[in-house]
Coordinates of N, CA and C in Angstrom, one line a residue:
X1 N -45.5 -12.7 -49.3 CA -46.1 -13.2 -48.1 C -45.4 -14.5 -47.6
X2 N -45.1 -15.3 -48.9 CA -44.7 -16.8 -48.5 C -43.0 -16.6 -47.9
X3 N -42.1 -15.5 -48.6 CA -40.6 -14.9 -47.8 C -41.0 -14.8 -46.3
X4 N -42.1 -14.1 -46.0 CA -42.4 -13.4 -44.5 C -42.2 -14.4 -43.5
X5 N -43.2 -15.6 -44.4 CA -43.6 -16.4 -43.6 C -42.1 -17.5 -43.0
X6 N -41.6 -17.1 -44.0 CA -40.3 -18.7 -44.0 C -38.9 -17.8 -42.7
X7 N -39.4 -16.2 -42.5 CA -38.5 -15.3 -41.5 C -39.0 -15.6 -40.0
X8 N -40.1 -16.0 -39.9 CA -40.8 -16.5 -38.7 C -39.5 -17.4 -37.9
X9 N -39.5 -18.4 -37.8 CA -38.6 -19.7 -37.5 C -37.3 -19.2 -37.3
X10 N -36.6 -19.2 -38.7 CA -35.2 -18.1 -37.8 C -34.9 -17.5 -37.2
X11 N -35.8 -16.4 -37.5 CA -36.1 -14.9 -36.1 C -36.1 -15.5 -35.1
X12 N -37.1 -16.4 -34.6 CA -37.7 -16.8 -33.1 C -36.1 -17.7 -32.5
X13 N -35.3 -18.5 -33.4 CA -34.4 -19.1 -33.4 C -33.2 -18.3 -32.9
X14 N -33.1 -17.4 -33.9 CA -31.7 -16.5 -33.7 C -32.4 -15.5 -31.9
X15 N -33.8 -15.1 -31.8 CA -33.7 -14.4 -30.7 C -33.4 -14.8 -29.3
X16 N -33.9 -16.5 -29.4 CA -33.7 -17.4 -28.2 C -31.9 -17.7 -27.9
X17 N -31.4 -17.7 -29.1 CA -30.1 -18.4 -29.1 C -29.6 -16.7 -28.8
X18 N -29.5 -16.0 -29.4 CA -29.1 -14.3 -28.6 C -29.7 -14.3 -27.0
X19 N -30.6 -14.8 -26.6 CA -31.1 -14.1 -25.1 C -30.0 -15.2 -24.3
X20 N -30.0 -16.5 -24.9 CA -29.9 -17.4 -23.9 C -27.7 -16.9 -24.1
X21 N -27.5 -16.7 -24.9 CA -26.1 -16.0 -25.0 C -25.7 -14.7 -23.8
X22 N -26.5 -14.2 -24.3 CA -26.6 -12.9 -23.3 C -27.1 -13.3 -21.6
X23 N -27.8 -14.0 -21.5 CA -27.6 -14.3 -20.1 C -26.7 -15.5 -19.5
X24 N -26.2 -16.3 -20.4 CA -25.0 -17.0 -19.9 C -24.2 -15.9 -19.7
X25 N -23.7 -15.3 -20.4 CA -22.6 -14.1 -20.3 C -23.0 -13.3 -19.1
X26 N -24.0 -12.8 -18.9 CA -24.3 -12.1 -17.8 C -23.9 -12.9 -16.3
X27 N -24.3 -14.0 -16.7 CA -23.9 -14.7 -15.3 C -22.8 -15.3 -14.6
X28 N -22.1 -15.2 -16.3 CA -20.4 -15.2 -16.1 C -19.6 -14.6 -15.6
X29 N -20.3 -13.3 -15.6 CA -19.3 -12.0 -15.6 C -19.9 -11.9 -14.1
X30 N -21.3 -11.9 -13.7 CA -21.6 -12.0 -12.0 C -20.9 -12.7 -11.4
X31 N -20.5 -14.4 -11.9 CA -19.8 -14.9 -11.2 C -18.2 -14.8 -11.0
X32 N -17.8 -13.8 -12.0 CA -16.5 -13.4 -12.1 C -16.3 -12.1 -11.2
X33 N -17.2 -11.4 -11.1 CA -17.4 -10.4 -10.1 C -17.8 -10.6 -8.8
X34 N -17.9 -11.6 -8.7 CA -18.3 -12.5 -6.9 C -17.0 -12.9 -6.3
X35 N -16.5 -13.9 -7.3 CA -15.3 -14.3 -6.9 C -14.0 -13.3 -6.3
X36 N -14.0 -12.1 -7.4 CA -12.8 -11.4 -7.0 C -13.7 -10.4 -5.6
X37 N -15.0 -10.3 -5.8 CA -15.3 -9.6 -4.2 C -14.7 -10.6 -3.1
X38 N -15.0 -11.7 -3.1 CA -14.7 -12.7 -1.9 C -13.2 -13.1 -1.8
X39 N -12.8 -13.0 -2.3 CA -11.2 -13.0 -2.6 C -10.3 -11.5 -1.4
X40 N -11.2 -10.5 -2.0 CA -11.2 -9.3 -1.6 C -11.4 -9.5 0.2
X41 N -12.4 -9.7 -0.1 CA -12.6 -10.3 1.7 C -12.3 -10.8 3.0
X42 N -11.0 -12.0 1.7 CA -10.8 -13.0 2.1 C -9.3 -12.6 3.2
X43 N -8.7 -11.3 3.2 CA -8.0 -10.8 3.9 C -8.3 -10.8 5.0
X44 N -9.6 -9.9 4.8 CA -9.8 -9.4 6.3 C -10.6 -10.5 7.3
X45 N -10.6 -11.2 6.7 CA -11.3 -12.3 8.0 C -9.5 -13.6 8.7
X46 N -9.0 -12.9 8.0 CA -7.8 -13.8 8.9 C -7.4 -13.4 10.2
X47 N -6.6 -14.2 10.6 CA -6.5 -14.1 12.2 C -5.7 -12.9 12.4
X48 N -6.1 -12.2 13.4 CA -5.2 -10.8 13.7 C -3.5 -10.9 14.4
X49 N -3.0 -10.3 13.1 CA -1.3 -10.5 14.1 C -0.8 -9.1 14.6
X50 N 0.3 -9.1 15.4 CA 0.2 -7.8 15.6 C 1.1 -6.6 14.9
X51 N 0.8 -5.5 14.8 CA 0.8 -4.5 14.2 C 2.3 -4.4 13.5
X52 N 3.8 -4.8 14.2 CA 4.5 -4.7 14.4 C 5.5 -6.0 13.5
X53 N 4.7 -7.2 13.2 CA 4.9 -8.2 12.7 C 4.6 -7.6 11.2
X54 N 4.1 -6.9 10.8 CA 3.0 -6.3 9.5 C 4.2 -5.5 8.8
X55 N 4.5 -4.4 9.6 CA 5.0 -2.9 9.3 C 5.6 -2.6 9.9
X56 N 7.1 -1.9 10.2 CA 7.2 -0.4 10.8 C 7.2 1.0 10.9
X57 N 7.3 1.7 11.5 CA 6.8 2.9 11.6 C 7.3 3.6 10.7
X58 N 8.5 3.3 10.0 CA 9.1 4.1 8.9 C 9.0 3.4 8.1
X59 N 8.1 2.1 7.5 CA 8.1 1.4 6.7 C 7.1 2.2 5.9
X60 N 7.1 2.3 4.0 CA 5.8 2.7 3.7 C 4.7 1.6 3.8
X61 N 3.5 1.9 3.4 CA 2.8 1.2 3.2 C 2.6 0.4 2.4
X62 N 2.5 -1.0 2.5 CA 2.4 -2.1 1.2 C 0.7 -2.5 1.1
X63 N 0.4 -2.1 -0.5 CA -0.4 -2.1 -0.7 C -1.1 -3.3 -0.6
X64 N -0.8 -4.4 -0.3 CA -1.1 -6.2 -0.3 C -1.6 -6.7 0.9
X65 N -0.9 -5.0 2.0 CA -1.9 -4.9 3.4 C -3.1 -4.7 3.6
X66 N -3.7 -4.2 2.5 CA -4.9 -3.2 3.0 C -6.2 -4.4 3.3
X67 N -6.4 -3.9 4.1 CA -7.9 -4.6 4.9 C -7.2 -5.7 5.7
X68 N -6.2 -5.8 6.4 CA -5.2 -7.0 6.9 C -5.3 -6.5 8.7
X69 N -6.3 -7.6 8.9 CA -6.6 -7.1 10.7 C -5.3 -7.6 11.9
X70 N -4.9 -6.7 12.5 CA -3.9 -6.6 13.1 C -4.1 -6.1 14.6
X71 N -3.2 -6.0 15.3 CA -3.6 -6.1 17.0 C -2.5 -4.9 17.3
X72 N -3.1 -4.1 17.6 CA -2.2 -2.7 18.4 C -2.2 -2.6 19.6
X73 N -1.4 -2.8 20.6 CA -1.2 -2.6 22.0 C -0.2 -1.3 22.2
X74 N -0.9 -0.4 23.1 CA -0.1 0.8 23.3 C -1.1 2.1 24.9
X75 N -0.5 3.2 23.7 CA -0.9 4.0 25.0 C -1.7 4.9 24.1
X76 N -3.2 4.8 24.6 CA -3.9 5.9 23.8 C -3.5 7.1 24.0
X77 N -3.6 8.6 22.7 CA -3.3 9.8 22.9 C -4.4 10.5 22.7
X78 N -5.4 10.4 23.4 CA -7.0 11.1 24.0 C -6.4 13.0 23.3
X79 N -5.2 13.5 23.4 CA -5.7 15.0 23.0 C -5.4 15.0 21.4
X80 N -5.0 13.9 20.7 CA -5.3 13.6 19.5 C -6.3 13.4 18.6
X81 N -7.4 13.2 19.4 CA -8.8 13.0 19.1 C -9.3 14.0 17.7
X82 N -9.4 13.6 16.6 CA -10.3 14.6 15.7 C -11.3 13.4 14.8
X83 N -11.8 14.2 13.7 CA -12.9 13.8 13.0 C -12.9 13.8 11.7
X84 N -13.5 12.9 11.3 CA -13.3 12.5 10.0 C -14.7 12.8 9.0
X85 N -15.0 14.1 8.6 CA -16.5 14.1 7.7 C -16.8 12.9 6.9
X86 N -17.8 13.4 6.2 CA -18.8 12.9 5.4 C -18.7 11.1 5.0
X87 N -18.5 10.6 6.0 CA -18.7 9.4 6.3 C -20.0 8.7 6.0
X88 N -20.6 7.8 5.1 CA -22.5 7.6 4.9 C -22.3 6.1 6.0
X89 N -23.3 5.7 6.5 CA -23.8 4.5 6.9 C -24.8 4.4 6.6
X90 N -25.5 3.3 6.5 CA -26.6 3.1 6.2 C -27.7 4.7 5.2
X91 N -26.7 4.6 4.4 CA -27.7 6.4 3.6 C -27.8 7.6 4.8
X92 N -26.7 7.1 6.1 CA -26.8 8.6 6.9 C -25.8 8.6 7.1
X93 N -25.3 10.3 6.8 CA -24.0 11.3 6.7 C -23.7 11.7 8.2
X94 N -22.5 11.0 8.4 CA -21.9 11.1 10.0 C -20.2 11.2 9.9
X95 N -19.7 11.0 11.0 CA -18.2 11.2 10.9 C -17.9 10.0 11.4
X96 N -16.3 10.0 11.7 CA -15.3 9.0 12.1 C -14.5 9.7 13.3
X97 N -14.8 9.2 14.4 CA -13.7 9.8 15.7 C -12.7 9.2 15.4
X98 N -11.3 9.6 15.6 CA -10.1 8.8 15.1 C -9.2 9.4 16.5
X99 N -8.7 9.0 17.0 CA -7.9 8.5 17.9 C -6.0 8.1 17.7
X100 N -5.0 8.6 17.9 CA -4.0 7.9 17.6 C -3.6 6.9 18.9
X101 N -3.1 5.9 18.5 CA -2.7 5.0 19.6 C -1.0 4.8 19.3
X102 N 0.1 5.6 20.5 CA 1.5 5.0 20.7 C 1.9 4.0 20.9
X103 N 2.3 3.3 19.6 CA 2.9 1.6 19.7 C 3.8 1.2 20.5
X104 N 3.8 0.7 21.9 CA 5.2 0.7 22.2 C 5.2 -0.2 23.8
X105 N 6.1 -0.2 24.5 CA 5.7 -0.9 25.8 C 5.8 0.3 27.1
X106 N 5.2 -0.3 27.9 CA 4.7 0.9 29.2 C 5.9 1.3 29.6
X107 N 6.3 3.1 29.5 CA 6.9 3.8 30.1 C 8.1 4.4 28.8
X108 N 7.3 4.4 27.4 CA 8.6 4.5 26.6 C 7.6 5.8 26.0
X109 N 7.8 6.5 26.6 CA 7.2 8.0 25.5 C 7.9 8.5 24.1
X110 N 7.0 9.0 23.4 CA 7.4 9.1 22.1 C 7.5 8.5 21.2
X111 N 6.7 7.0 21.1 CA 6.7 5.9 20.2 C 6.2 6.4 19.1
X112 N 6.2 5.9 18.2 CA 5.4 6.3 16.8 C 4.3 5.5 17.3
X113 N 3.0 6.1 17.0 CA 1.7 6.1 16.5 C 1.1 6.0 15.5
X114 N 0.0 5.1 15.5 CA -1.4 4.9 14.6 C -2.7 5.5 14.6
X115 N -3.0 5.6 13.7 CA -4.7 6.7 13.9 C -5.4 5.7 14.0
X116 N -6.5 5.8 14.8 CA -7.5 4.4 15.0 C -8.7 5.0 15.0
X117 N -9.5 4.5 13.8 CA -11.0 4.8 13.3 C -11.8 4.3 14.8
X118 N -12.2 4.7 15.8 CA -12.9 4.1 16.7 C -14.4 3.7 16.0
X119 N -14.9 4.4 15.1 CA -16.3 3.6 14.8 C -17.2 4.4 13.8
X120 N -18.2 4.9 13.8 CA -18.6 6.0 13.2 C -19.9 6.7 14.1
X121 N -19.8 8.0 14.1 CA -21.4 8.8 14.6 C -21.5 9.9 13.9
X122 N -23.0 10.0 13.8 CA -24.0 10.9 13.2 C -23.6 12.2 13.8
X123 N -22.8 12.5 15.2 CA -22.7 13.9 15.3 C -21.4 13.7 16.5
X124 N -20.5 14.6 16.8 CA -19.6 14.9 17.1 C -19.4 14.7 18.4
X125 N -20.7 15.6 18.5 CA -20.6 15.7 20.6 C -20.9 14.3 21.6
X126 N -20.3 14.6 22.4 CA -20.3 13.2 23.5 C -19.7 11.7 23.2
X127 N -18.5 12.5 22.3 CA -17.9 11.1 21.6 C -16.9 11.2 22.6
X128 N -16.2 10.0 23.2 CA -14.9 10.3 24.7 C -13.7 9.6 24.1
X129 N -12.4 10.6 24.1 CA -11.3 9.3 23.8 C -11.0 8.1 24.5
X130 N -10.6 7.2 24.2 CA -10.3 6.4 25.2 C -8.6 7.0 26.0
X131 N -8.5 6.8 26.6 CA -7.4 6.9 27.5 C -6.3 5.7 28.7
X132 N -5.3 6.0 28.7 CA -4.3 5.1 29.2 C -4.1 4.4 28.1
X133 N -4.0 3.0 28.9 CA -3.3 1.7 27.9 C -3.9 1.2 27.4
X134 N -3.9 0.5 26.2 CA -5.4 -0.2 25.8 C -4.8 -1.4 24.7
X135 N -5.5 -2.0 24.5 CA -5.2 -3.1 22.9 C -6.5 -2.5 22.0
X136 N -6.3 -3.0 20.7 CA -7.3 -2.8 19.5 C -6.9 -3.6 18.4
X137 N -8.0 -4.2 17.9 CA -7.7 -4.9 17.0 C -8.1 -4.1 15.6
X138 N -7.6 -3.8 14.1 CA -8.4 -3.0 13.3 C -7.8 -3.5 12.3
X139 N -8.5 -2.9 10.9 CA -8.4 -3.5 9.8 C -7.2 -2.0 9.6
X140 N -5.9 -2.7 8.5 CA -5.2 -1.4 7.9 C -5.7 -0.8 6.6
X141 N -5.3 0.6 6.5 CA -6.1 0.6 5.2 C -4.8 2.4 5.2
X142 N -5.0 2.3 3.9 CA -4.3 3.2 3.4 C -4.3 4.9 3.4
X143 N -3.8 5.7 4.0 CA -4.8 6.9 4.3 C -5.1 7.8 3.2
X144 N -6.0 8.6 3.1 CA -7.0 9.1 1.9 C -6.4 10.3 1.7
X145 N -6.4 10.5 0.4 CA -5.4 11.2 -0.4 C -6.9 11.9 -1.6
X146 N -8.1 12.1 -1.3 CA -9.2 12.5 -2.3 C -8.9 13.9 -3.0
X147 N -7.9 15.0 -1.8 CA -7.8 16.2 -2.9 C -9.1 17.4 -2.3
X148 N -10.4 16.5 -1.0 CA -10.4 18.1 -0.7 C -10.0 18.5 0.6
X149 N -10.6 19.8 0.3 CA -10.1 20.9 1.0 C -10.7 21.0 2.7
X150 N -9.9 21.5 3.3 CA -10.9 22.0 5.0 C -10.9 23.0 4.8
X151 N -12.6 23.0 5.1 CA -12.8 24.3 4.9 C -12.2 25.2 6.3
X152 N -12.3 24.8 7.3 CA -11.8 25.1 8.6 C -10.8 24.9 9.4
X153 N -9.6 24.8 9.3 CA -8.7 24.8 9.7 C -8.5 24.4 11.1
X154 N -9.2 25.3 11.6 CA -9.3 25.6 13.5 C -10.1 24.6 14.1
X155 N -11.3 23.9 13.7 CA -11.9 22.6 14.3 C -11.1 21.5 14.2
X156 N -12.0 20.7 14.9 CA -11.0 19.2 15.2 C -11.8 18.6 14.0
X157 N -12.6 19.1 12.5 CA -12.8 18.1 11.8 C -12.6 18.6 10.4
X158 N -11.6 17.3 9.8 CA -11.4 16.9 8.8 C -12.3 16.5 7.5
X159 N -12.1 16.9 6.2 CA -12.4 16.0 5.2 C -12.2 15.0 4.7
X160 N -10.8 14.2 5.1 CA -9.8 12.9 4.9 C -9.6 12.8 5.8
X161 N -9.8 11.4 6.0 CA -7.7 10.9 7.0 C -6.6 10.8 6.1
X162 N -6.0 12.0 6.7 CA -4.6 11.7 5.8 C -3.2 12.1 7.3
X163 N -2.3 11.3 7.0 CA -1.5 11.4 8.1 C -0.9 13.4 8.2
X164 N -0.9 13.8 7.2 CA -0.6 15.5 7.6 C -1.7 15.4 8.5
X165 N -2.8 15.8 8.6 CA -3.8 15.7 9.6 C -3.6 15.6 11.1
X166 N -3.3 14.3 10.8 CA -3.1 13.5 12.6 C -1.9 13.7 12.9
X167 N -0.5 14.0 12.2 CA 0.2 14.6 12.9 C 0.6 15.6 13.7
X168 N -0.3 16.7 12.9 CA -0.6 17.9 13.9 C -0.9 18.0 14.9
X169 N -1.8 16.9 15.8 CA -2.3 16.7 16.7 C -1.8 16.2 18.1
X170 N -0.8 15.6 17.6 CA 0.4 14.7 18.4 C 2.1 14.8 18.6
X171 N 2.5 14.7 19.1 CA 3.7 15.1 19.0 C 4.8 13.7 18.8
X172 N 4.3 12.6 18.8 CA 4.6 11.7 17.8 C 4.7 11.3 16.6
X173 N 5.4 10.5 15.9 CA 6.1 10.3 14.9 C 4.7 8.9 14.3
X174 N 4.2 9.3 13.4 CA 2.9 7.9 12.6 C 3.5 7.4 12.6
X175 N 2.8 6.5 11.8 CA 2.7 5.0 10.9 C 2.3 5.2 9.7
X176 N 2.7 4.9 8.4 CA 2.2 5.3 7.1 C 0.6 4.6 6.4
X177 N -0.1 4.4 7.8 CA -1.3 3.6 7.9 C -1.7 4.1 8.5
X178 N -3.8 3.7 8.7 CA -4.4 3.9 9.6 C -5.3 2.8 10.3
X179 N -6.2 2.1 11.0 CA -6.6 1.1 11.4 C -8.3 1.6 11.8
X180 N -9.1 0.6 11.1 CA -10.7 0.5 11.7 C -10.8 -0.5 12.6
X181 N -10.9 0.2 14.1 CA -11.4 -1.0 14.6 C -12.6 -2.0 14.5
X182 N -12.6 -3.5 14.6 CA -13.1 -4.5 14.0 C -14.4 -4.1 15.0
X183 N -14.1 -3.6 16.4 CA -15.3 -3.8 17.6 C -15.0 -1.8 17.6
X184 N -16.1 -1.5 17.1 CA -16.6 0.1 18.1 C -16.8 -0.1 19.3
X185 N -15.8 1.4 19.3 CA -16.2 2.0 21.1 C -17.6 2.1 21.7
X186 N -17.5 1.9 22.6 CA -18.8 2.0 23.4 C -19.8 3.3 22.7
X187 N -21.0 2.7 22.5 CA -21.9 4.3 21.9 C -21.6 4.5 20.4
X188 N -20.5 3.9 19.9 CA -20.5 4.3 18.5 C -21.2 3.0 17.9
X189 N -21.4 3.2 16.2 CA -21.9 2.1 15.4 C -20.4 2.0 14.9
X190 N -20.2 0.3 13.8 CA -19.2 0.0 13.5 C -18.9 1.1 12.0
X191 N -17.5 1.1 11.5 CA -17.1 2.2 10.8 C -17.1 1.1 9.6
X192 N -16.9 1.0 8.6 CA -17.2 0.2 7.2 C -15.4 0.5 6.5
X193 N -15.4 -0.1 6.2 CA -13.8 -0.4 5.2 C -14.1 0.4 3.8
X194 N -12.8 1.4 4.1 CA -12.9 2.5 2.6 C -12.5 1.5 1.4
X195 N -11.3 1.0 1.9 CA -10.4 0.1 0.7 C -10.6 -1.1 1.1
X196 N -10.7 -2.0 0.4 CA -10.5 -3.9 0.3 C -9.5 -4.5 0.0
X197 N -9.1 -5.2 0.4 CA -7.5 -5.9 -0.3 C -7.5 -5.8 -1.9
X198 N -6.5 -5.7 -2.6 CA -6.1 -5.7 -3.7 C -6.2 -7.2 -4.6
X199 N -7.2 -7.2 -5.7 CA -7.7 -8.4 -6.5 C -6.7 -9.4 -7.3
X200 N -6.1 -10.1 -6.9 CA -5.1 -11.1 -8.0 C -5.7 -10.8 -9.6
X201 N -4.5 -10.4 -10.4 CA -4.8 -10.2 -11.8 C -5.6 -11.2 -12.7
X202 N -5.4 -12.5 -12.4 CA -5.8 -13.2 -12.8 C -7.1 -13.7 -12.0
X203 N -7.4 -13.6 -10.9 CA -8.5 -14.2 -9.8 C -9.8 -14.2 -10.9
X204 N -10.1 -15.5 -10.9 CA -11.6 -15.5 -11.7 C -11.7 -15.4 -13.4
X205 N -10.8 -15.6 -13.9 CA -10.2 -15.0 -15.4 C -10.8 -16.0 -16.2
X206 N -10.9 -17.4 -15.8 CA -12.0 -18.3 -16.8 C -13.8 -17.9 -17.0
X207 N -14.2 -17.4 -15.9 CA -15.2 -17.2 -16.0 C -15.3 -15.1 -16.7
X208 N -14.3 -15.0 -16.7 CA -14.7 -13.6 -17.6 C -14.2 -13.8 -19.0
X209 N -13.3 -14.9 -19.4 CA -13.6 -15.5 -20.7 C -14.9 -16.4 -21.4
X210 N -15.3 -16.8 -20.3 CA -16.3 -17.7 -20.7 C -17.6 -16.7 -21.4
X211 N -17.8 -15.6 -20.6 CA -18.5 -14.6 -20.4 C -18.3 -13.7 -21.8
X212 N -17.0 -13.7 -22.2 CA -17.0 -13.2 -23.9 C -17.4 -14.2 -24.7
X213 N -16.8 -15.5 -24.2 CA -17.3 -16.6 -25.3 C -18.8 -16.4 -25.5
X214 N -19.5 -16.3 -24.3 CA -21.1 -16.6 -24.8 C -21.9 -15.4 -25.6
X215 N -21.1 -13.7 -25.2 CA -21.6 -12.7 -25.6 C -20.9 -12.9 -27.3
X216 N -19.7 -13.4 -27.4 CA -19.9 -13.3 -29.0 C -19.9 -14.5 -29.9
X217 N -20.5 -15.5 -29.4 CA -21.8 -16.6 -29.7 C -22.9 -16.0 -30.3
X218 N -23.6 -15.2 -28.7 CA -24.5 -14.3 -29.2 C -24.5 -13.8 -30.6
X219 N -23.3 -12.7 -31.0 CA -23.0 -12.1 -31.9 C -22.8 -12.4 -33.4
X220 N -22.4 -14.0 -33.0 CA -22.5 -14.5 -34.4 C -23.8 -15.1 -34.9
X221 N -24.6 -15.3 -33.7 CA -25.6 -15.9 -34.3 C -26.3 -15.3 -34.7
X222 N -26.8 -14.0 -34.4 CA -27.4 -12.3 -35.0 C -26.8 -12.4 -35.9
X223 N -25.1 -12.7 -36.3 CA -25.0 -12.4 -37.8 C -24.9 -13.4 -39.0
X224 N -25.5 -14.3 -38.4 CA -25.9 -15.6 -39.3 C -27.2 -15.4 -39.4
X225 N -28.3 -14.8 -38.6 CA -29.5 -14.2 -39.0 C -29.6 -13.2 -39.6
X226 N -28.7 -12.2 -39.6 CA -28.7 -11.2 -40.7 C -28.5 -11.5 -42.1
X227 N -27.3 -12.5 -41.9 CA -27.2 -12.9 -43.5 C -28.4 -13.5 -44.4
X228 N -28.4 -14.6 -43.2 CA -30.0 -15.2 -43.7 C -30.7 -14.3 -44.7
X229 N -31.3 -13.5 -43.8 CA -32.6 -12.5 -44.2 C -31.6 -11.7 -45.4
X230 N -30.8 -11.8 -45.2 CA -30.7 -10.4 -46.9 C -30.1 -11.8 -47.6
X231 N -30.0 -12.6 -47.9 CA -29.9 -13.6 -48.9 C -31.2 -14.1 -49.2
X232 N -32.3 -14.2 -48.6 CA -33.7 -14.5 -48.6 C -33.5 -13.2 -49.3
X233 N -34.0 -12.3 -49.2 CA -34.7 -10.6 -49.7 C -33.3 -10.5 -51.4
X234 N -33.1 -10.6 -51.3 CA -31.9 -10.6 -52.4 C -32.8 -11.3 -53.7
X235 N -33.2 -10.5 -54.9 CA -33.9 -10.8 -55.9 C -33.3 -11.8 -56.7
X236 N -34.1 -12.6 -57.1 CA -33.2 -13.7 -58.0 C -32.4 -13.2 -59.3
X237 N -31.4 -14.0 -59.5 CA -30.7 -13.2 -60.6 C -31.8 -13.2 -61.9
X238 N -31.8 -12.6 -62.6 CA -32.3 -13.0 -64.0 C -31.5 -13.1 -65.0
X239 N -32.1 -14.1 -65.8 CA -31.5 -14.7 -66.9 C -31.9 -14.6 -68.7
X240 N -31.2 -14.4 -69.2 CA -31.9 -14.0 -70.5 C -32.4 -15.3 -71.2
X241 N -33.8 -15.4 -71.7 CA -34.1 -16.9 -72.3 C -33.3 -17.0 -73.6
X242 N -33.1 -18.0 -74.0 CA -32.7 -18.6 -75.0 C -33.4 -17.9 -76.0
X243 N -32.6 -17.2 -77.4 CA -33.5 -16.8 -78.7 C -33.9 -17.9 -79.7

């Protein structure tokens, strides 16, 4: 009874010093996971340059672009218009009207083109391309490569954006990109960013050390309570008395 009693105090010791381990570490690792979100972010709220300053049309894609808002002036191609499935907003399953826009100055046909997310809706009908000349500002983002399939060939809607897709549609030459614009077209809601800028390897790297430091603190101090207790429970040696 009197061993039981003397496990009291340590226990309560080792479980405070384990919880309060465990939620430094937890908070470490939230704050390490905040920072690289905001970092993430931190692209797309810069000033928009234009499209042309970024990339060329036979340039590939650099991944260090993605989510990098840019300014497209051209000539919309309204019979390029298709659709982009299973898009969620707010927990509701809608598409993406996508639009290509010809990069180039008035009266040069056959410029290479960009696909431009105009926004997102819940259903197909009474979406209008825009037409003529227009500017857009959008975020770039890389085109989607997921692997499935259409089931339909013959409609104007897609399971990806992927540039095979939107080439079909136009008789211009892409851009190895696609752009969300920052403002939806009239009638639509705004479309949400698939990809986020790419996280610096290091961004945030003291606080996801700090974050092991405290989980195996924790760890040792559970195993300084384990020892404890089986050195307590451990029978005394015995000794032979003197004859």
């Amino acid at each position: 009874m009197r061993a039981r009693t003397r496990l009291i105090a340590p226990t309560l010791l080792a479980i405070v010093l384990v919880a309060i381990a465990a939620l430094l570490g937890w908070w470490q690792l939230e704050a390490w996971q905040q920072r690289r979100a905001a970092e993430a972010r931190d692209l797309t709220q810069l000033d928009p340059v234009p499209l042309v300053d970024v990339m060329g049309p036979d340039d590939p894609f650099d991944g260090n672009d993605i989510g990098r808002p840019v300014t497209i002036e051209g000539e919309w191609l309204p019979q390029g218009l298709f659709f982009v499935s299973g898009r969620e907003l707010d927990g509701r399953d809608g598409f993406w009207p996508v639009v290509p826009i010809a990069v180039g100055e008035p009266g040069e046909p056959g410029e290479p083109a960009i696909p431009v997310v105009l926004g997102w809706t819940e259903s197909v009908d009474d979406v209008v391309a825009p037409t003529g000349r227009g500017e857009v500002t959008g975020w770039l983002q890389p085109p989607d490569g997921n692997g499935s399939v259409d089931d339909d060939p013959d409609d104007d809607v897609v399971p990806q954006l992927r540039t095979a897709d939107a080439i079909q549609r136009v008789e211009n030459d892409l851009y190895s990109s696609y752009a969300i614009a920052t403002e939806p077209t009239a009638g639509l809601s705004p479309a949400s960013l698939d990809a986020l800028p790419p996280v610096g390897r290091f961004t945030a790297l003291r606080n996801l050390l700090y974050a092991l430091e405290w989980w195996v603190f924790g760890a040792f101090a559970a195993f300084i309570w384990w020892r404890w207790v089986r050195d307590e429970g451990a029978p005394e040696p015995v000794t032979d008395s003197p004859s």
